[in-house]
Amino acid sequence: MKYNIELYLKFITVIICFSLISCDFTSPLQNCKDANVYADRGEYKKAINELNKAINKKKKNRRALFNRALFKTHINDTEGATEDYKNILSFTNCTLCTFELANISFNQKKYHEAIDFLNSALQTKGVVKNDDIFIPNNQLYSDDNDSDYNVKEQEIYFTRGFSCLKNRQFVNAIRDLKKTNEFNFYKHQGYYYIAQAYLGLKDSLNACENYKKSKELGYIEDKEMLNKYCNKK
C-alpha cells in the first residue's frame, strides 16, 4: 500500500513539473519585447512567433497585432498583414493602420483602393495637422499609446497625390501635391510629380515650370524630360 502511495505521489509530481514547463508564464508585453529583439536581427519569422504568443494571451492586443502586421510585410505576407491591420480597426481607431493598408494597396498597384484608404485616413482622429506636435511611432516603446499610431497630414496628402498621379487623376494629384509643397514636405519630389501630372494634362508649359523648380531643389530624375520640355527654342 505504501509503495502505491509513493508511486502515485511521484506520478503527480511528474505531471505538475510537466505542466509548469509547458505553461508559458511570459507576459504579452515581454513577448512583444522579445519580438523586437528578433526583428532587430532581421529574424522576422521568430518575431512573428513571439507576437503570436502575445496575441493568444490577449486577443485585442493592438501593439502586438500592429507589429506582427509590420513584420509580415518584411516577409511579403501582405495578406496576413492586411488581416492584422483590419483586425485592429475592428475594435479601435488606428490612422496608421489605415495608412499602411493604403501603402499595401499602392505597392500592389491598386491605386484606386489606396486612394479610398487615404480618404478614410484623413477622416480619423489620428491625423496630425502641420502645426501640431508629432511624436514618431517607435516599435520599441513598451507602452501602447494612441499617439504611436498618428500620421502627419502632409504625409497622407503626399501619398494620395502620388496615388492619384499613378491612377491618372491628374487634377487631384496636382491639388494634393501643391498642398504638401505648402508644408515643405518632400517639396523637391512634389514639383517633379506635379510636372508629370501636367504632362498628363498635356500642359507642357506648367510641366516645364515644375521640372525647373524640382531641379533647383536638386531633384530631377529624368534629364531628358527637362531637355525635351524646357530647352525648346
mmCIF file of C-alpha atoms in Angstrom:
data_model
loop_
_atom_site.group_PDB
_atom_site.id
_atom_site.type_symbol
_atom_site.label_atom_id
_atom_site.label_comp_id
_atom_site.label_asym_id
_atom_site.label_seq_id
_atom_site.Cartn_x
_atom_site.Cartn_y
_atom_site.Cartn_z
ATOM 1 C CA MET A 1 0.000 0.000 0.000
ATOM 2 C CA LYS A 2 2.847 2.338 0.921
ATOM 3 C CA TYR A 3 4.509 1.543 -2.416
ATOM 4 C CA ASN A 4 1.368 2.533 -4.303
ATOM 5 C CA ILE A 5 1.133 5.854 -2.473
ATOM 6 C CA GLU A 6 4.778 6.674 -3.225
ATOM 7 C CA LEU A 7 4.274 5.747 -6.876
ATOM 8 C CA TYR A 8 1.168 7.919 -7.033
ATOM 9 C CA LEU A 9 2.990 10.892 -5.500
ATOM 10 C CA LYS A 10 5.846 10.526 -7.978
ATOM 11 C CA PHE A 11 3.334 10.423 -10.819
ATOM 12 C CA ILE A 12 1.606 13.594 -9.585
ATOM 13 C CA THR A 13 4.985 15.324 -9.192
ATOM 14 C CA VAL A 14 5.919 14.478 -12.783
ATOM 15 C CA ILE A 15 2.573 15.807 -14.052
ATOM 16 C CA ILE A 16 2.970 19.071 -12.124
ATOM 17 C CA CYS A 17 6.543 19.560 -13.348
ATOM 18 C CA PHE A 18 5.497 18.889 -16.926
ATOM 19 C CA SER A 19 2.640 21.371 -16.606
ATOM 20 C CA LEU A 20 4.950 24.054 -15.247
ATOM 21 C CA ILE A 21 7.430 23.501 -18.067
ATOM 22 C CA SER A 22 4.785 23.510 -20.795
ATOM 23 C CA CYS A 23 2.968 26.589 -19.460
ATOM 24 C CA ASP A 24 4.128 29.959 -20.728
ATOM 25 C CA PHE A 25 4.108 32.497 -17.917
ATOM 26 C CA THR A 26 5.734 35.213 -20.039
ATOM 27 C CA SER A 27 3.636 38.377 -20.195
ATOM 28 C CA PRO A 28 2.309 39.651 -23.556
ATOM 29 C CA LEU A 29 4.460 42.754 -23.077
ATOM 30 C CA GLN A 30 7.591 40.632 -22.688
ATOM 31 C CA ASN A 31 6.636 38.665 -25.807
ATOM 32 C CA CYS A 32 6.468 41.965 -27.697
ATOM 33 C CA LYS A 33 9.885 42.994 -26.392
ATOM 34 C CA ASP A 34 11.355 39.621 -27.351
ATOM 35 C CA ALA A 35 9.810 40.003 -30.803
ATOM 36 C CA ASN A 36 11.546 43.361 -31.235
ATOM 37 C CA VAL A 37 14.894 41.756 -30.409
ATOM 38 C CA TYR A 38 14.365 39.183 -33.163
ATOM 39 C CA ALA A 39 13.153 41.852 -35.588
ATOM 40 C CA ASP A 40 16.279 43.945 -34.979
ATOM 41 C CA ARG A 41 18.282 40.925 -36.153
ATOM 42 C CA GLY A 42 16.085 40.526 -39.224
ATOM 43 C CA GLU A 43 14.605 37.302 -37.845
ATOM 44 C CA TYR A 44 11.033 38.249 -38.651
ATOM 45 C CA LYS A 45 9.534 34.765 -38.525
ATOM 46 C CA LYS A 46 10.780 34.312 -34.965
ATOM 47 C CA ALA A 47 9.500 37.788 -34.125
ATOM 48 C CA ILE A 48 6.082 36.882 -35.507
ATOM 49 C CA ASN A 49 6.083 33.685 -33.448
ATOM 50 C CA GLU A 50 6.624 35.726 -30.271
ATOM 51 C CA LEU A 51 3.794 38.047 -31.239
ATOM 52 C CA ASN A 52 1.534 35.054 -31.894
ATOM 53 C CA LYS A 53 2.063 34.119 -28.249
ATOM 54 C CA ALA A 54 1.221 37.642 -27.092
ATOM 55 C CA ILE A 55 -1.956 37.720 -29.173
ATOM 56 C CA ASN A 56 -3.056 34.280 -27.958
ATOM 57 C CA LYS A 57 -2.877 35.638 -24.406
ATOM 58 C CA LYS A 58 -4.620 38.909 -25.267
ATOM 59 C CA LYS A 59 -6.689 38.907 -28.451
ATOM 60 C CA LYS A 60 -7.176 42.669 -28.749
ATOM 61 C CA ASN A 61 -3.502 43.472 -28.354
ATOM 62 C CA ARG A 62 -3.059 46.486 -30.603
ATOM 63 C CA ARG A 63 0.724 46.702 -30.242
ATOM 64 C CA ALA A 64 1.269 43.011 -30.959
ATOM 65 C CA LEU A 65 -1.148 42.973 -33.904
ATOM 66 C CA PHE A 66 0.389 46.088 -35.434
ATOM 67 C CA ASN A 67 3.960 44.869 -35.052
ATOM 68 C CA ARG A 68 3.007 41.469 -36.442
ATOM 69 C CA ALA A 69 1.468 43.139 -39.487
ATOM 70 C CA LEU A 70 4.600 45.231 -39.918
ATOM 71 C CA PHE A 71 6.885 42.214 -39.691
ATOM 72 C CA LYS A 72 4.682 40.229 -42.076
ATOM 73 C CA THR A 73 5.266 42.856 -44.749
ATOM 74 C CA HIS A 74 9.001 42.189 -44.388
ATOM 75 C CA ILE A 75 8.435 38.555 -45.401
ATOM 76 C CA ASN A 76 5.995 39.545 -48.177
ATOM 77 C CA ASP A 77 2.948 38.229 -46.337
ATOM 78 C CA THR A 78 0.774 41.173 -47.358
ATOM 79 C CA GLU A 79 -2.407 39.144 -46.970
ATOM 80 C CA GLY A 80 -1.563 38.384 -43.349
ATOM 81 C CA ALA A 81 -0.539 41.990 -42.717
ATOM 82 C CA THR A 82 -3.801 43.258 -44.195
ATOM 83 C CA GLU A 83 -5.761 40.906 -41.960
ATOM 84 C CA ASP A 84 -3.944 42.159 -38.847
ATOM 85 C CA TYR A 85 -4.437 45.836 -39.703
ATOM 86 C CA LYS A 86 -8.140 45.260 -40.333
ATOM 87 C CA ASN A 87 -8.382 43.295 -37.099
ATOM 88 C CA ILE A 88 -7.137 46.345 -35.192
ATOM 89 C CA LEU A 89 -9.605 48.594 -36.994
ATOM 90 C CA SER A 90 -12.427 46.268 -35.932
ATOM 91 C CA PHE A 91 -12.006 47.263 -32.273
ATOM 92 C CA THR A 92 -10.279 50.672 -32.266
ATOM 93 C CA ASN A 93 -9.346 53.668 -34.387
ATOM 94 C CA CYS A 94 -5.906 53.497 -35.958
ATOM 95 C CA THR A 95 -4.888 56.100 -38.508
ATOM 96 C CA LEU A 96 -1.535 54.422 -39.090
ATOM 97 C CA CYS A 97 -3.255 51.087 -39.806
ATOM 98 C CA THR A 98 -5.411 52.704 -42.490
ATOM 99 C CA PHE A 99 -2.340 54.434 -43.908
ATOM 100 C CA GLU A 100 -0.420 51.146 -44.031
ATOM 101 C CA LEU A 101 -3.358 49.480 -45.798
ATOM 102 C CA ALA A 102 -3.109 52.252 -48.394
ATOM 103 C CA ASN A 103 0.615 51.559 -48.809
ATOM 104 C CA ILE A 104 -0.061 47.861 -49.334
ATOM 105 C CA SER A 105 -2.671 48.657 -51.991
ATOM 106 C CA PHE A 106 -0.306 51.138 -53.661
ATOM 107 C CA ASN A 107 2.509 48.585 -53.815
ATOM 108 C CA GLN A 108 0.055 46.142 -55.395
ATOM 109 C CA LYS A 109 -0.773 48.846 -57.972
ATOM 110 C CA LYS A 110 -4.343 49.047 -56.678
ATOM 111 C CA TYR A 111 -4.248 52.820 -56.784
ATOM 112 C CA HIS A 112 -7.992 53.440 -56.550
ATOM 113 C CA GLU A 113 -8.136 51.259 -53.437
ATOM 114 C CA ALA A 114 -5.146 53.102 -51.975
ATOM 115 C CA ILE A 115 -6.899 56.430 -52.544
ATOM 116 C CA ASP A 116 -10.006 55.135 -50.748
ATOM 117 C CA PHE A 117 -7.920 54.140 -47.720
ATOM 118 C CA LEU A 118 -6.182 57.526 -47.703
ATOM 119 C CA ASN A 119 -9.533 59.317 -47.882
ATOM 120 C CA SER A 120 -10.606 57.300 -44.844
ATOM 121 C CA ALA A 121 -7.347 58.038 -43.025
ATOM 122 C CA LEU A 122 -7.897 61.784 -43.399
ATOM 123 C CA GLN A 123 -11.220 61.441 -41.562
ATOM 124 C CA THR A 124 -9.678 59.833 -38.472
ATOM 125 C CA LYS A 125 -8.667 61.441 -35.187
ATOM 126 C CA GLY A 126 -5.030 60.420 -35.547
ATOM 127 C CA VAL A 127 -4.240 62.891 -38.325
ATOM 128 C CA VAL A 128 -1.599 65.339 -37.101
ATOM 129 C CA LYS A 129 -2.002 68.807 -38.578
ATOM 130 C CA ASN A 130 1.041 70.641 -39.864
ATOM 131 C CA ASP A 131 1.367 72.876 -36.804
ATOM 132 C CA ASP A 132 0.666 70.132 -34.249
ATOM 133 C CA ILE A 133 3.308 68.297 -32.242
ATOM 134 C CA PHE A 134 4.077 64.940 -33.822
ATOM 135 C CA ILE A 135 5.641 62.034 -31.931
ATOM 136 C CA PRO A 136 7.044 59.468 -34.402
ATOM 137 C CA ASN A 137 5.958 55.869 -33.990
ATOM 138 C CA ASN A 138 8.630 53.685 -32.410
ATOM 139 C CA GLN A 139 8.082 49.944 -32.218
ATOM 140 C CA LEU A 140 10.499 49.668 -29.286
ATOM 141 C CA TYR A 141 8.236 51.649 -26.965
ATOM 142 C CA SER A 142 6.980 49.438 -24.167
ATOM 143 C CA ASP A 143 3.766 51.414 -23.767
ATOM 144 C CA ASP A 144 0.919 51.303 -26.266
ATOM 145 C CA ASN A 145 -0.170 54.912 -26.726
ATOM 146 C CA ASP A 146 -2.755 56.278 -29.147
ATOM 147 C CA SER A 147 -0.195 58.833 -30.327
ATOM 148 C CA ASP A 148 2.018 55.997 -31.608
ATOM 149 C CA TYR A 149 -0.496 55.473 -34.412
ATOM 150 C CA ASN A 150 -0.801 59.078 -35.595
ATOM 151 C CA VAL A 151 0.211 60.118 -39.110
ATOM 152 C CA LYS A 152 1.210 63.535 -40.410
ATOM 153 C CA GLU A 153 -1.453 65.183 -42.548
ATOM 154 C CA GLN A 154 1.077 66.106 -45.228
ATOM 155 C CA GLU A 155 2.295 62.513 -45.495
ATOM 156 C CA ILE A 156 -1.230 61.326 -46.256
ATOM 157 C CA TYR A 157 -1.767 64.087 -48.823
ATOM 158 C CA PHE A 158 1.574 63.335 -50.485
ATOM 159 C CA THR A 159 0.801 59.629 -50.756
ATOM 160 C CA ARG A 160 -2.693 60.348 -52.034
ATOM 161 C CA GLY A 161 -1.318 62.802 -54.580
ATOM 162 C CA PHE A 162 1.169 60.241 -55.873
ATOM 163 C CA SER A 163 -1.573 57.584 -55.942
ATOM 164 C CA CYS A 164 -3.783 59.940 -57.960
ATOM 165 C CA LEU A 165 -0.902 60.511 -60.379
ATOM 166 C CA LYS A 166 -0.490 56.761 -60.854
ATOM 167 C CA ASN A 167 -4.261 56.420 -61.275
ATOM 168 C CA ARG A 168 -4.241 59.178 -63.925
ATOM 169 C CA GLN A 169 -6.336 61.502 -61.769
ATOM 170 C CA PHE A 170 -4.058 64.367 -62.715
ATOM 171 C CA VAL A 171 -6.103 67.300 -61.395
ATOM 172 C CA ASN A 172 -6.456 65.639 -57.987
ATOM 173 C CA ALA A 173 -2.752 64.786 -57.977
ATOM 174 C CA ILE A 174 -1.791 68.418 -58.591
ATOM 175 C CA ARG A 175 -4.164 69.595 -55.854
ATOM 176 C CA ASP A 176 -2.711 67.266 -53.208
ATOM 177 C CA LEU A 177 0.918 67.736 -54.187
ATOM 178 C CA LYS A 178 0.620 71.521 -54.208
ATOM 179 C CA LYS A 179 -0.802 71.260 -50.715
ATOM 180 C CA THR A 180 2.170 69.207 -49.499
ATOM 181 C CA ASN A 181 4.548 71.682 -51.123
ATOM 182 C CA GLU A 182 2.976 74.359 -48.918
ATOM 183 C CA PHE A 183 4.029 72.192 -45.961
ATOM 184 C CA ASN A 184 7.585 71.905 -47.408
ATOM 185 C CA PHE A 185 7.108 68.148 -47.352
ATOM 186 C CA TYR A 186 9.285 66.384 -49.955
ATOM 187 C CA LYS A 187 8.955 69.558 -51.983
ATOM 188 C CA HIS A 188 11.653 68.540 -54.462
ATOM 189 C CA GLN A 189 9.725 65.385 -55.377
ATOM 190 C CA GLY A 190 6.414 67.203 -55.203
ATOM 191 C CA TYR A 191 7.393 69.550 -58.033
ATOM 192 C CA TYR A 192 8.573 66.607 -60.121
ATOM 193 C CA TYR A 193 5.309 64.705 -59.701
ATOM 194 C CA ILE A 194 3.290 67.862 -60.359
ATOM 195 C CA ALA A 195 5.228 68.266 -63.610
ATOM 196 C CA GLN A 196 4.319 64.717 -64.578
ATOM 197 C CA ALA A 197 0.667 65.403 -63.791
ATOM 198 C CA TYR A 198 0.721 68.483 -66.013
ATOM 199 C CA LEU A 199 2.193 66.374 -68.785
ATOM 200 C CA GLY A 200 -0.747 64.022 -68.320
ATOM 201 C CA LEU A 201 -2.979 67.050 -68.913
ATOM 202 C CA LYS A 202 -0.864 67.929 -71.982
ATOM 203 C CA ASP A 203 0.206 71.194 -70.342
ATOM 204 C CA SER A 204 3.901 71.300 -71.203
ATOM 205 C CA LEU A 205 4.314 74.919 -70.067
ATOM 206 C CA ASN A 206 3.389 74.180 -66.439
ATOM 207 C CA ALA A 207 5.216 70.865 -66.641
ATOM 208 C CA CYS A 208 8.410 72.695 -67.583
ATOM 209 C CA GLU A 209 7.945 75.244 -64.799
ATOM 210 C CA ASN A 210 7.678 72.495 -62.183
ATOM 211 C CA TYR A 211 10.536 70.466 -63.647
ATOM 212 C CA LYS A 212 12.729 73.548 -63.245
ATOM 213 C CA LYS A 213 11.660 74.023 -59.630
ATOM 214 C CA SER A 214 12.438 70.384 -58.939
ATOM 215 C CA LYS A 215 15.879 70.781 -60.481
ATOM 216 C CA GLU A 216 16.564 73.924 -58.430
ATOM 217 C CA LEU A 217 15.942 71.859 -55.299
ATOM 218 C CA GLY A 218 18.393 69.214 -56.505
ATOM 219 C CA TYR A 219 15.847 66.632 -57.623
ATOM 220 C CA ILE A 220 15.289 65.666 -61.201
ATOM 221 C CA GLU A 221 15.120 62.017 -62.201
ATOM 222 C CA ASP A 222 14.718 62.404 -65.926
ATOM 223 C CA LYS A 223 17.001 64.994 -67.540
ATOM 224 C CA GLU A 224 15.662 64.019 -70.952
ATOM 225 C CA MET A 225 12.222 65.233 -69.888
ATOM 226 C CA LEU A 226 13.737 68.519 -68.728
ATOM 227 C CA ASN A 227 15.559 68.972 -72.024
ATOM 228 C CA LYS A 228 12.511 67.974 -74.029
ATOM 229 C CA TYR A 229 10.062 70.395 -72.440
ATOM 230 C CA CYS A 230 12.247 73.208 -71.110
ATOM 231 C CA ASN A 231 15.041 73.695 -73.621
ATOM 232 C CA LYS A 232 12.941 74.499 -76.649
ATOM 233 C CA LYS A 233 13.987 77.487 -78.686
#
